[in-house]
CSV table of C-alpha atoms in Angstrom, one decimal:
chain,number,residue,atom,x,y,z
A,1,MET,CA,0.0,0.0,0.0
A,2,LYS,CA,0.9,3.6,-0.5
A,3,ALA,CA,0.7,6.5,1.9
A,4,ILE,CA,0.0,10.2,2.0
A,5,ILE,CA,1.3,12.7,4.6
A,6,MET,CA,-0.7,15.9,4.7
A,7,ALA,CA,2.1,18.5,5.3
A,8,GLY,CA,0.7,21.8,3.9
A,9,GLY,CA,-0.6,23.3,7.1
A,10,GLU,CA,0.4,26.9,8.0
A,11,GLY,CA,0.1,26.2,11.7
A,12,SER,CA,-1.3,29.6,12.7
A,13,ARG,CA,-2.1,28.4,16.3
A,14,LEU,CA,1.6,27.5,16.7
A,15,ARG,CA,2.9,31.0,15.9
A,16,PRO,CA,5.4,32.4,16.4
A,17,LEU,CA,7.1,29.0,16.0
A,18,THR,CA,5.6,28.7,12.5
A,19,CYS,CA,6.2,32.3,11.2
A,20,ALA,CA,9.1,31.0,9.1
A,21,CYS,CA,8.7,27.3,9.6
A,22,PRO,CA,6.0,25.0,8.2
A,23,LYS,CA,4.1,23.1,10.9
A,24,PRO,CA,5.5,19.6,9.9
A,25,MET,CA,9.1,21.0,10.3
A,26,VAL,CA,8.6,22.2,13.9
A,27,PRO,CA,11.2,20.4,16.0
A,28,LEU,CA,10.3,17.7,18.5
A,29,MET,CA,13.4,16.5,20.4
A,30,ASP,CA,15.5,18.0,17.6
A,31,ARG,CA,13.7,16.2,14.8
A,32,PRO,CA,10.9,17.6,12.6
A,33,VAL,CA,7.5,16.3,13.6
A,34,MET,CA,7.0,14.8,10.1
A,35,ALA,CA,10.1,12.6,10.6
A,36,TYR,CA,8.1,10.5,13.2
A,37,ALA,CA,5.3,10.0,10.6
A,38,LEU,CA,7.9,8.6,8.1
A,39,ASP,CA,9.4,6.3,10.8
A,40,LEU,CA,5.9,4.9,11.5
A,41,LEU,CA,5.1,4.3,7.8
A,42,LYS,CA,8.5,2.5,7.3
A,43,LYS,CA,7.9,0.4,10.4
A,44,HIS,CA,4.6,-0.9,8.9
A,45,GLY,CA,6.0,-1.5,5.4
A,46,PHE,CA,4.9,1.7,3.6
A,47,THR,CA,7.7,2.7,1.3
A,48,GLN,CA,6.0,4.8,-1.4
A,49,VAL,CA,4.8,8.0,0.3
A,50,GLY,CA,3.2,11.1,-1.2
A,51,VAL,CA,3.5,14.4,0.6
A,52,THR,CA,1.0,17.3,0.1
A,53,LEU,CA,2.6,20.8,0.6
A,54,GLN,CA,1.4,24.4,0.5
A,55,TYR,CA,3.0,26.6,3.2
A,56,LEU,CA,6.8,27.1,2.7
A,57,PRO,CA,7.0,23.8,0.7
A,58,GLU,CA,10.7,24.2,0.0
A,59,ARG,CA,11.6,23.8,3.7
A,60,VAL,CA,10.1,20.3,3.6
A,61,THR,CA,11.5,19.2,0.2
A,62,GLU,CA,15.0,20.5,1.0
A,63,TYR,CA,15.1,18.6,4.3
A,64,PHE,CA,13.6,15.3,3.4
A,65,GLY,CA,14.7,15.1,-0.3
A,66,GLU,CA,13.7,11.9,-1.9
A,67,GLY,CA,13.3,10.1,1.4
A,68,ALA,CA,16.3,7.7,1.1
A,69,GLU,CA,17.5,8.5,4.7
A,70,TYR,CA,14.1,7.3,6.0
A,71,GLY,CA,14.0,4.2,3.8
A,72,VAL,CA,11.1,5.5,1.7
A,73,SER,CA,10.5,7.1,-1.7
A,74,LEU,CA,8.9,10.5,-1.5
A,75,THR,CA,6.7,12.2,-4.1
A,76,TYR,CA,5.6,15.8,-3.5
A,77,PHE,CA,2.3,17.5,-4.5
A,78,THR,CA,2.2,21.2,-4.0
A,79,GLU,CA,-1.1,23.2,-3.8
A,80,ASP,CA,-1.1,26.6,-5.5
A,81,GLN,CA,-3.8,27.6,-3.0
A,82,PRO,CA,-5.2,26.0,0.1
A,83,LEU,CA,-7.4,23.1,-0.8
A,84,GLY,CA,-8.3,21.6,2.6
A,85,THR,CA,-7.4,18.1,3.8
A,86,ALA,CA,-9.4,16.2,1.1
A,87,GLY,CA,-8.7,18.7,-1.7
A,88,SER,CA,-5.0,18.4,-1.2
A,89,VAL,CA,-5.0,14.6,-1.4
A,90,LYS,CA,-7.1,14.9,-4.6
A,91,LEU,CA,-4.0,16.4,-6.2
A,92,ALA,CA,-2.2,13.0,-5.8
A,93,GLU,CA,-5.0,11.0,-7.4
A,94,ALA,CA,-2.8,9.7,-10.2
A,95,PHE,CA,-0.3,8.5,-7.6
A,96,LEU,CA,-2.9,6.8,-5.5
A,97,ASP,CA,-3.8,3.8,-7.7
A,98,GLU,CA,-4.2,1.4,-4.8
A,99,PRO,CA,-5.6,1.5,-1.2
A,100,PHE,CA,-3.7,4.0,0.8
A,101,VAL,CA,-3.1,5.4,4.3
A,102,ILE,CA,-3.3,9.1,5.2
A,103,LEU,CA,-1.4,10.7,8.1
A,104,SER,CA,-1.1,14.2,9.3
A,105,GLY,CA,2.4,15.7,9.1
A,106,ASP,CA,1.8,17.5,12.4
A,107,GLY,CA,0.6,14.6,14.5
A,108,LEU,CA,2.6,12.3,16.8
A,109,THR,CA,1.4,8.7,17.1
A,110,ASP,CA,2.5,5.1,17.5
A,111,CYS,CA,-0.8,3.8,15.9
A,112,ASP,CA,-0.6,0.2,14.7
A,113,LEU,CA,-1.2,0.8,11.0
A,114,THR,CA,-1.0,-2.9,10.2
A,115,GLN,CA,-4.0,-3.7,12.4
A,116,ALA,CA,-5.9,-0.6,11.1
A,117,VAL,CA,-5.4,-1.8,7.5
A,118,ALA,CA,-6.5,-5.3,8.4
A,119,PHE,CA,-9.7,-3.9,10.0
A,120,HIS,CA,-10.3,-1.8,6.8
A,121,ARG,CA,-10.0,-4.9,4.6
A,122,GLU,CA,-12.1,-7.1,6.8
A,123,ARG,CA,-15.0,-4.6,6.7
A,124,GLY,CA,-14.7,-4.1,3.0
A,125,SER,CA,-14.6,-0.4,3.8
A,126,LEU,CA,-14.5,2.4,1.2
A,127,ALA,CA,-13.1,4.7,3.9
A,128,THR,CA,-11.8,4.0,7.4
A,129,MET,CA,-11.3,6.6,10.0
A,130,VAL,CA,-8.8,5.9,12.8
A,131,LEU,CA,-10.5,6.9,16.1
A,132,LYS,CA,-9.1,7.5,19.6
A,133,LYS,CA,-10.9,7.5,23.0
A,134,VAL,CA,-10.1,10.7,24.8
A,135,GLU,CA,-11.2,12.2,28.2
A,136,ASN,CA,-12.2,15.6,26.7
A,137,PRO,CA,-13.7,15.3,23.2
A,138,LEU,CA,-14.8,18.9,23.0
A,139,GLU,CA,-11.8,20.0,20.9
A,140,TYR,CA,-12.2,17.3,18.3
A,141,GLY,CA,-14.6,15.9,15.8
A,142,VAL,CA,-16.6,13.2,17.7
A,143,VAL,CA,-17.5,10.1,15.7
A,144,VAL,CA,-20.4,7.7,16.6
A,145,ALA,CA,-20.1,4.2,15.2
A,146,ASP,CA,-22.1,0.9,15.8
A,147,ALA,CA,-20.9,-2.3,17.3
A,148,GLN,CA,-19.3,-3.4,14.0
A,149,GLY,CA,-17.5,0.0,13.6
A,150,LYS,CA,-19.8,1.4,10.9
A,151,VAL,CA,-19.9,5.2,11.3
A,152,GLN,CA,-23.4,6.5,12.0
A,153,ARG,CA,-22.9,10.2,12.6
A,154,PHE,CA,-20.5,13.0,13.3
A,155,LEU,CA,-20.4,15.9,15.8
A,156,GLU,CA,-17.8,18.6,15.0
A,157,LYS,CA,-16.4,20.1,18.3
A,158,PRO,CA,-19.6,19.6,20.2
A,159,GLY,CA,-20.7,21.1,23.5
A,160,TRP,CA,-21.0,18.9,26.6
A,161,GLY,CA,-24.7,18.7,26.1
A,162,GLU,CA,-24.2,17.2,22.7
A,163,VAL,CA,-21.5,14.7,23.6
A,164,CYS,CA,-22.6,11.1,23.0
A,165,SER,CA,-19.3,9.4,22.4
A,166,ASP,CA,-15.7,9.7,23.6
A,167,THR,CA,-14.2,8.5,20.3
A,168,VAL,CA,-12.7,11.3,18.1
A,169,ASN,CA,-11.2,11.7,14.7
A,170,THR,CA,-7.4,11.4,14.7
A,171,GLY,CA,-7.0,12.6,11.1
A,172,ILE,CA,-5.5,9.1,10.2
A,173,TYR,CA,-7.5,7.5,7.4
A,174,ILE,CA,-7.4,4.5,5.1
A,175,LEU,CA,-9.1,5.0,1.7
A,176,GLU,CA,-9.8,3.0,-1.4
A,177,PRO,CA,-8.8,4.8,-4.6
A,178,GLU,CA,-12.5,5.1,-5.6
A,179,ALA,CA,-13.1,7.3,-2.6
A,180,LEU,CA,-11.2,10.1,-4.4
A,181,ASN,CA,-14.1,10.3,-6.9
A,182,HIS,CA,-16.2,11.9,-4.2
A,183,ILE,CA,-13.8,14.8,-3.8
A,184,PRO,CA,-14.4,17.9,-6.1
A,185,THR,CA,-11.5,19.1,-8.1
A,186,GLY,CA,-9.9,22.5,-7.7
A,187,ARG,CA,-11.7,23.8,-4.6
A,188,PRO,CA,-11.3,23.5,-0.8
A,189,TYR,CA,-12.8,20.3,0.6
A,190,ASP,CA,-12.4,18.7,4.0
A,191,PHE,CA,-12.4,15.0,5.1
A,192,GLY,CA,-14.0,15.4,8.5
A,193,ARG,CA,-16.5,18.1,7.9
A,194,GLU,CA,-17.6,17.4,4.3
A,195,MET,CA,-16.4,14.1,2.7
A,196,PHE,CA,-17.1,11.6,5.4
A,197,PRO,CA,-20.5,13.0,6.4
A,198,SER,CA,-21.5,12.9,2.8
A,199,LEU,CA,-20.4,9.3,2.3
A,200,VAL,CA,-22.3,8.3,5.5
A,201,GLU,CA,-25.4,10.1,4.3
A,202,LYS,CA,-25.2,8.2,1.0
A,203,GLY,CA,-25.0,4.9,2.8
A,204,LEU,CA,-21.5,4.1,1.6
A,205,GLY,CA,-19.0,2.1,3.6
A,206,VAL,CA,-17.4,4.3,6.2
A,207,PHE,CA,-16.0,2.6,9.3
A,208,GLY,CA,-14.2,3.7,12.4
A,209,TYR,CA,-11.2,1.8,13.8
A,210,VAL,CA,-10.5,2.6,17.5
A,211,MET,CA,-6.7,2.6,18.0
A,212,ARG,CA,-4.8,1.9,21.1
A,213,GLY,CA,-1.5,3.5,21.9
A,214,TYR,CA,-0.4,7.1,21.7
A,215,TRP,CA,-1.8,10.0,19.6
A,216,CYS,CA,-1.3,13.7,20.0
A,217,ASP,CA,-2.6,16.3,17.6
A,218,ILE,CA,0.0,19.1,17.8
A,219,GLY,CA,-2.4,21.8,16.9
A,220,ASP,CA,-1.3,24.5,19.4
A,221,VAL,CA,1.5,25.4,21.8
A,222,SER,CA,-0.1,23.5,24.7
A,223,ALA,CA,-0.2,20.3,22.7
A,224,TYR,CA,3.3,21.0,21.4
A,225,LEU,CA,4.5,21.2,25.1
A,226,LYS,CA,2.5,18.1,26.0
A,227,ALA,CA,4.1,16.0,23.2
A,228,HIS,CA,7.6,16.9,24.5
A,229,ALA,CA,6.6,15.9,28.1
A,230,ASP,CA,5.0,12.7,26.9
A,231,LEU,CA,8.2,11.7,25.1
A,232,LEU,CA,10.3,12.5,28.2
A,233,ASP,CA,7.9,10.3,30.2
A,234,GLY,CA,8.1,7.4,27.6
A,235,ARG,CA,4.4,7.5,26.8
A,236,ALA,CA,4.9,7.1,23.0
A,237,ALA,CA,6.5,4.1,21.4
A,238,VAL,CA,8.4,6.1,18.8
A,239,ALA,CA,12.0,6.2,17.7
A,240,VAL,CA,13.6,9.0,19.9
A,241,PRO,CA,16.9,9.0,21.8
A,242,VAL,CA,15.3,9.6,25.1
A,243,LYS,CA,15.4,7.5,28.3
A,244,PRO,CA,12.2,8.1,30.2
A,245,GLY,CA,12.6,10.1,33.4
A,246,ALA,CA,16.3,10.6,32.8
A,247,VAL,CA,18.7,13.5,32.0
A,248,ASN,CA,19.3,12.9,28.3
A,249,ARG,CA,22.4,14.4,26.8
A,250,MET,CA,23.0,14.2,23.1
A,251,PRO,CA,26.5,13.9,21.5
A,252,GLY,CA,28.5,17.1,21.7
A,253,ALA,CA,26.5,18.6,24.5
A,254,GLN,CA,28.6,20.4,27.1
A,255,VAL,CA,27.5,20.6,30.7
A,256,ASP,CA,29.6,22.4,33.3
A,257,ARG,CA,30.2,20.4,36.5
A,258,SER,CA,28.6,23.1,38.6
A,259,ALA,CA,25.4,23.2,36.5
A,260,VAL,CA,22.3,21.5,37.9
A,261,LEU,CA,20.2,19.3,35.7
A,262,GLU,CA,16.8,17.9,36.8
A,263,GLY,CA,15.3,15.0,35.0
A,264,PRO,CA,13.5,14.3,32.8
A,265,CYS,CA,15.1,16.7,30.4
A,266,PHE,CA,16.8,16.8,27.0
A,267,ILE,CA,20.0,18.5,26.2
A,268,GLY,CA,20.4,18.7,22.4
A,269,GLU,CA,23.4,18.0,20.3
A,270,GLY,CA,26.1,20.7,20.7
A,271,ALA,CA,24.1,22.5,23.4
A,272,LYS,CA,26.0,24.2,26.2
A,273,VAL,CA,25.0,24.5,29.9
A,274,CYS,CA,27.3,26.9,31.6
A,275,ALA,CA,28.7,27.2,35.1
A,276,GLY,CA,26.0,27.8,37.7
A,277,ALA,CA,23.1,27.3,35.3
A,278,ARG,CA,20.1,25.3,36.3
A,279,VAL,CA,18.0,23.2,33.9
A,280,GLY,CA,14.6,22.2,35.3
A,281,ALA,CA,12.5,19.1,34.8
A,282,TYR,CA,10.8,18.8,31.4
A,283,THR,CA,13.2,21.2,29.8
A,284,VAL,CA,14.1,20.6,26.2
A,285,LEU,CA,17.2,22.4,24.8
A,286,GLY,CA,17.6,22.3,21.1
A,287,ALA,CA,20.8,21.7,19.2
A,288,GLY,CA,23.3,24.5,19.8
A,289,SER,CA,21.4,26.2,22.6
A,290,VAL,CA,23.4,28.0,25.3
A,291,VAL,CA,22.1,28.3,28.9
A,292,GLU,CA,24.0,30.7,31.2
A,293,ARG,CA,23.6,31.5,34.9
A,294,LEU,CA,21.3,34.4,35.6
C-alpha cells in the first residue's frame, strides 16, 4: 500500500514558531514532527509516500529530499492555494492507484497501522477513520459508530450537552482509490467536515477503527509542550533517543560540573549549559542552545 502525509498546514495556532517554519518541520526532540510519521510508515511496510505541501514547501523538500534517509521514496504534491485536507489529497489522485493510508504531518502517534489496514480490509470499507478515545472530546470531531464499527454520525467540536461518544477523529485515514471520486476538483474540501459525512449520508461504507496506543494532535502550543513531556515520560513508542525520566544528553552537549540538571530533560546536540546554570525538569534544549547562569 501507498501512503500520503498531509504537510501543507500553516500552523497559525503555533505562531510564532511557524512564522518562518512549516508546521511539519517544527522540531520535536531536535527532529521535525514529520520525521516521526515517516518512521511509523516505514515500520509498517509503507515505502511509497506522497506528501502534500502548501505553506513554505521548499523547507520540507530540501530537508527530506527523496526520502532515502528514512527508507522510503517521497513524491511531492504542492497546492497553488489551500485546498483543505481532502482537496490536497485529490492532487495526488494519479499516484494513489491502490488502497492508501493518510497521516497528518503535524501529529505524533504510534498507531498500529498494520492492524488498522487489516480492519479496513475485513470490513470491505470504502473509507476507514482511525479513532481514539479521549477524556475531553470537545476540541475534536466526535464520531459515533455501531458495534461493527460502521460510522453512523458526526459531531464537529460539540458542547458537553451534545457529547454522546468519547471517540474522536485522529486525522488518520485508510481509503480505497474510488473514494477520491467523491472529492471535487480545484476547490477546498475537508475530510472530517464534508467528505465523510457525505459518504455516510449516501449509505457508503465508512468505518471507524478505534486505535490503542499514543496519539497527539500538535495543533497549538499547549499540545506541542505536551508532546515533549510525553516523550520524556516514555508514553509514546516512537524512535527517539530519550530514556524516560532521565537527563538525556545528546552527542557534543557540554554541561559544566557546577550546573544543575533535573530529569527528565533533553540537552540537544552541541548545546552548552554553563557554570552555575540550572535546567529544570521537562526542559528541552535544542541543538546548539546555550544556557548561562542568571
